[in-house]
Amino acid sequence: MHPNTTALLLIEYQNDFVSEGGAQHEAVQAVMAETGMLAHSRTVVEQARALGVTAMHAPISFADGYPEIPSDPYGILAGIVAAKAFRKESWGAEIAEVMAPQTGDIIIEGKRGLDCFASTNIDFILRQRGITDLAIAGFFTNCCVESTMRSAYERGFRVVTLSDCTATLSPEEQDAAVTKNFPMFSLPMTHDDFLAKLEPAA
């Protein structure tokens, strides 16, 4: 993989997931610790960025009252509303300081659901920049990461899922996603494997 045609997509590294006191931090804390995902994520973005990979951040947020979500939500979106998570302009919706965007990074705006491609212009940005390889990390492994992985695969990108840079609600769900679903629609790799496959930028 060449850094000039590779992007690293970081999904929802926001305080509500990442930081103590976040609305959904306790729900993912155990798997985060088990995979070492936060330390690995910081390492991979710093080193990939230094090699010339495009770093992209995809936070999610909702206006007060969650008008973007159906009035009778179910599934994962119901959980967001119940937890009062990812409220626009709140501390919880901010990208955590440990993963703060740096100069040259791209923030994908408009994410309101699970698939990063569904309500944003990420596809346009990737193609405009000549990106062919997309590495994905973040939350939830079996939700937004997996939904985005499938969409990227369908759109013809070469998709890498960073297995040790993801977390979800339980070890069982993590294992099922990484071992059963990721290989069907991506090239699963650890962050070390991904970095090793990057050619130095010319």
CSV table of C-alpha atoms in Angstrom, one decimal:
chain,number,residue,atom,x,y,z
A,1,MET,CA,0.0,0.0,0.0
A,2,HIS,CA,1.3,3.4,-0.9
A,3,PRO,CA,0.7,6.3,1.6
A,4,ASN,CA,-0.4,8.7,-1.1
A,5,THR,CA,-3.3,6.5,-2.0
A,6,THR,CA,-4.2,5.3,1.5
A,7,ALA,CA,-6.5,6.8,4.0
A,8,LEU,CA,-7.0,6.0,7.7
A,9,LEU,CA,-10.6,6.5,8.9
A,10,LEU,CA,-11.1,7.0,12.6
A,11,ILE,CA,-14.7,6.5,13.6
A,12,GLU,CA,-16.2,8.2,16.6
A,13,TYR,CA,-13.1,8.7,18.9
A,14,GLN,CA,-15.3,11.0,20.9
A,15,ASN,CA,-15.4,11.6,24.6
A,16,ASP,CA,-18.7,9.8,25.0
A,17,PHE,CA,-16.8,6.6,24.0
A,18,VAL,CA,-13.2,7.3,24.8
A,19,SER,CA,-13.1,9.3,28.0
A,20,GLU,CA,-14.0,8.7,31.7
A,21,GLY,CA,-17.4,10.2,32.3
A,22,GLY,CA,-18.5,9.7,28.7
A,23,ALA,CA,-22.1,8.6,28.2
A,24,GLN,CA,-21.1,5.2,26.7
A,25,HIS,CA,-17.6,4.8,28.0
A,26,GLU,CA,-18.4,2.1,30.5
A,27,ALA,CA,-20.1,0.1,27.8
A,28,VAL,CA,-16.9,-0.2,25.7
A,29,GLN,CA,-14.3,0.2,28.4
A,30,ALA,CA,-13.6,-3.6,28.9
A,31,VAL,CA,-13.1,-4.3,25.2
A,32,MET,CA,-11.0,-1.2,24.8
A,33,ALA,CA,-8.7,-2.5,27.5
A,34,GLU,CA,-8.6,-6.0,26.1
A,35,THR,CA,-7.6,-4.9,22.6
A,36,GLY,CA,-5.5,-2.0,23.7
A,37,MET,CA,-7.3,0.0,21.1
A,38,LEU,CA,-6.7,3.5,22.2
A,39,ALA,CA,-3.0,3.2,22.5
A,40,HIS,CA,-2.8,1.3,19.2
A,41,SER,CA,-5.0,3.8,17.5
A,42,ARG,CA,-2.8,6.7,18.6
A,43,THR,CA,0.3,4.9,17.4
A,44,VAL,CA,-1.2,4.0,14.1
A,45,VAL,CA,-2.5,7.5,13.3
A,46,GLU,CA,0.8,9.2,14.3
A,47,GLN,CA,3.0,6.8,12.3
A,48,ALA,CA,0.6,6.6,9.3
A,49,ARG,CA,0.3,10.4,9.2
A,50,ALA,CA,4.1,10.8,9.3
A,51,LEU,CA,4.4,8.4,6.3
A,52,GLY,CA,1.9,10.5,4.3
A,53,VAL,CA,-1.4,8.6,4.8
A,54,THR,CA,-4.5,10.8,4.9
A,55,ALA,CA,-6.0,10.8,8.4
A,56,MET,CA,-9.8,11.2,8.5
A,57,HIS,CA,-12.0,11.6,11.5
A,58,ALA,CA,-15.7,10.7,11.4
A,59,PRO,CA,-17.5,11.9,14.6
A,60,ILE,CA,-21.2,11.5,15.0
A,61,SER,CA,-23.5,14.1,16.6
A,62,PHE,CA,-27.1,15.0,16.9
A,63,ALA,CA,-29.0,18.3,17.6
A,64,ASP,CA,-30.9,18.8,20.8
A,65,GLY,CA,-33.8,16.4,21.0
A,66,TYR,CA,-32.4,14.1,18.4
A,67,PRO,CA,-34.6,15.3,15.6
A,68,GLU,CA,-32.5,13.3,13.1
A,69,ILE,CA,-33.6,10.0,14.7
A,70,PRO,CA,-37.1,8.6,14.4
A,71,SER,CA,-39.4,9.5,17.2
A,72,ASP,CA,-39.8,5.8,18.1
A,73,PRO,CA,-36.2,4.6,17.7
A,74,TYR,CA,-35.1,1.0,18.2
A,75,GLY,CA,-31.7,-0.8,18.2
A,76,ILE,CA,-28.5,1.1,18.5
A,77,LEU,CA,-30.1,4.5,17.8
A,78,ALA,CA,-32.5,4.0,20.7
A,79,GLY,CA,-29.5,3.4,22.9
A,80,ILE,CA,-27.9,6.7,21.9
A,81,VAL,CA,-31.0,8.6,22.8
A,82,ALA,CA,-31.4,6.8,26.1
A,83,ALA,CA,-27.8,7.5,27.0
A,84,LYS,CA,-28.2,11.2,25.8
A,85,ALA,CA,-25.0,10.6,23.9
A,86,PHE,CA,-23.3,12.6,21.1
A,87,ARG,CA,-25.2,15.8,21.6
A,88,LYS,CA,-23.9,18.4,19.2
A,89,GLU,CA,-21.6,21.0,20.8
A,90,SER,CA,-21.4,18.9,24.1
A,91,TRP,CA,-18.2,17.7,25.7
A,92,GLY,CA,-19.3,14.2,24.9
A,93,ALA,CA,-19.5,14.8,21.2
A,94,GLU,CA,-16.0,16.3,21.0
A,95,ILE,CA,-13.2,14.2,19.6
A,96,ALA,CA,-11.1,13.1,22.6
A,97,GLU,CA,-8.0,15.1,23.1
A,98,VAL,CA,-5.8,12.0,22.9
A,99,MET,CA,-7.0,11.5,19.3
A,100,ALA,CA,-7.4,15.2,18.4
A,101,PRO,CA,-7.1,16.0,14.6
A,102,GLN,CA,-3.8,17.5,13.5
A,103,THR,CA,-3.0,19.9,10.7
A,104,GLY,CA,-3.7,18.3,7.4
A,105,ASP,CA,-6.3,15.8,8.8
A,106,ILE,CA,-9.8,15.8,7.4
A,107,ILE,CA,-12.9,15.8,9.6
A,108,ILE,CA,-15.9,14.1,7.9
A,109,GLU,CA,-19.0,16.1,8.7
A,110,GLY,CA,-22.6,15.0,8.7
A,111,LYS,CA,-22.5,11.5,10.2
A,112,ARG,CA,-25.9,10.8,11.7
A,113,GLY,CA,-26.1,7.0,11.4
A,114,LEU,CA,-24.0,3.9,11.3
A,115,ASP,CA,-22.4,3.9,7.8
A,116,CYS,CA,-19.9,6.7,7.2
A,117,PHE,CA,-20.9,6.8,3.5
A,118,ALA,CA,-24.6,7.2,4.1
A,119,SER,CA,-24.9,10.8,5.1
A,120,THR,CA,-21.5,12.4,4.4
A,121,ASN,CA,-19.4,13.3,1.4
A,122,ILE,CA,-16.6,10.9,2.3
A,123,ASP,CA,-16.9,9.0,-1.0
A,124,PHE,CA,-16.3,12.3,-2.9
A,125,ILE,CA,-13.3,13.2,-0.7
A,126,LEU,CA,-11.7,9.8,-1.1
A,127,ARG,CA,-12.0,9.8,-4.8
A,128,GLN,CA,-11.0,13.4,-5.2
A,129,ARG,CA,-7.8,12.6,-3.4
A,130,GLY,CA,-7.1,9.4,-5.4
A,131,ILE,CA,-7.5,7.1,-2.4
A,132,THR,CA,-7.7,3.4,-3.3
A,133,ASP,CA,-7.0,1.8,0.1
A,134,LEU,CA,-9.1,2.6,3.2
A,135,ALA,CA,-8.1,1.4,6.7
A,136,ILE,CA,-10.8,1.6,9.3
A,137,ALA,CA,-10.7,1.9,13.1
A,138,GLY,CA,-13.0,2.9,15.9
A,139,PHE,CA,-16.4,2.2,17.4
A,140,PHE,CA,-18.4,-0.1,17.5
A,141,THR,CA,-16.6,-2.9,15.8
A,142,ASN,CA,-19.8,-4.6,14.8
A,143,CYS,CA,-21.8,-1.5,14.1
A,144,CYS,CA,-20.3,1.6,12.5
A,145,VAL,CA,-16.9,0.0,11.6
A,146,GLU,CA,-18.6,-2.9,10.0
A,147,SER,CA,-21.3,-0.9,8.2
A,148,THR,CA,-18.6,1.4,6.8
A,149,MET,CA,-16.4,-1.6,5.9
A,150,ARG,CA,-19.2,-3.1,3.8
A,151,SER,CA,-20.0,0.1,2.0
A,152,ALA,CA,-16.4,0.7,1.2
A,153,TYR,CA,-16.0,-2.8,-0.1
A,154,GLU,CA,-19.1,-2.4,-2.3
A,155,ARG,CA,-17.6,0.9,-3.7
A,156,GLY,CA,-14.5,-0.8,-4.8
A,157,PHE,CA,-12.0,0.4,-2.3
A,158,ARG,CA,-9.4,-2.0,-0.9
A,159,VAL,CA,-10.5,-2.2,2.7
A,160,VAL,CA,-8.4,-2.9,5.7
A,161,THR,CA,-10.0,-3.3,9.2
A,162,LEU,CA,-7.6,-2.7,12.1
A,163,SER,CA,-8.6,-5.4,14.5
A,164,ASP,CA,-6.7,-4.1,17.5
A,165,CYS,CA,-8.0,-0.5,16.9
A,166,THR,CA,-11.7,-1.3,17.4
A,167,ALA,CA,-14.0,-1.9,20.4
A,168,THR,CA,-17.6,-2.9,21.0
A,169,LEU,CA,-19.9,-3.9,23.9
A,170,SER,CA,-18.5,-7.4,24.7
A,171,PRO,CA,-15.6,-9.7,23.9
A,172,GLU,CA,-18.0,-12.1,22.3
A,173,GLU,CA,-19.2,-9.5,19.8
A,174,GLN,CA,-15.7,-8.3,19.2
A,175,ASP,CA,-14.5,-11.8,18.4
A,176,ALA,CA,-17.4,-12.6,16.1
A,177,ALA,CA,-17.0,-9.4,14.1
A,178,VAL,CA,-13.2,-9.7,13.7
A,179,THR,CA,-13.1,-13.4,13.0
A,180,LYS,CA,-16.3,-14.0,11.0
A,181,ASN,CA,-17.4,-10.7,9.4
A,182,PHE,CA,-14.2,-8.7,8.8
A,183,PRO,CA,-12.6,-11.3,6.5
A,184,MET,CA,-15.6,-11.4,4.2
A,185,PHE,CA,-15.4,-7.7,3.3
A,186,SER,CA,-11.9,-6.5,4.2
A,187,LEU,CA,-8.3,-7.4,4.9
A,188,PRO,CA,-8.2,-7.6,8.7
A,189,MET,CA,-4.8,-6.5,10.1
A,190,THR,CA,-3.3,-5.4,13.4
A,191,HIS,CA,-2.0,-1.8,13.5
A,192,ASP,CA,1.5,-3.2,13.3
A,193,ASP,CA,0.7,-5.3,10.2
A,194,PHE,CA,-0.9,-2.3,8.5
A,195,LEU,CA,2.1,0.0,9.2
A,196,ALA,CA,4.5,-2.6,8.0
A,197,LYS,CA,2.7,-2.8,4.6
A,198,LEU,CA,2.9,0.9,4.0
A,199,GLU,CA,5.6,1.8,1.5
A,200,PRO,CA,7.6,4.9,2.4
A,201,ALA,CA,6.2,8.0,0.6
A,202,ALA,CA,8.3,9.0,-2.4
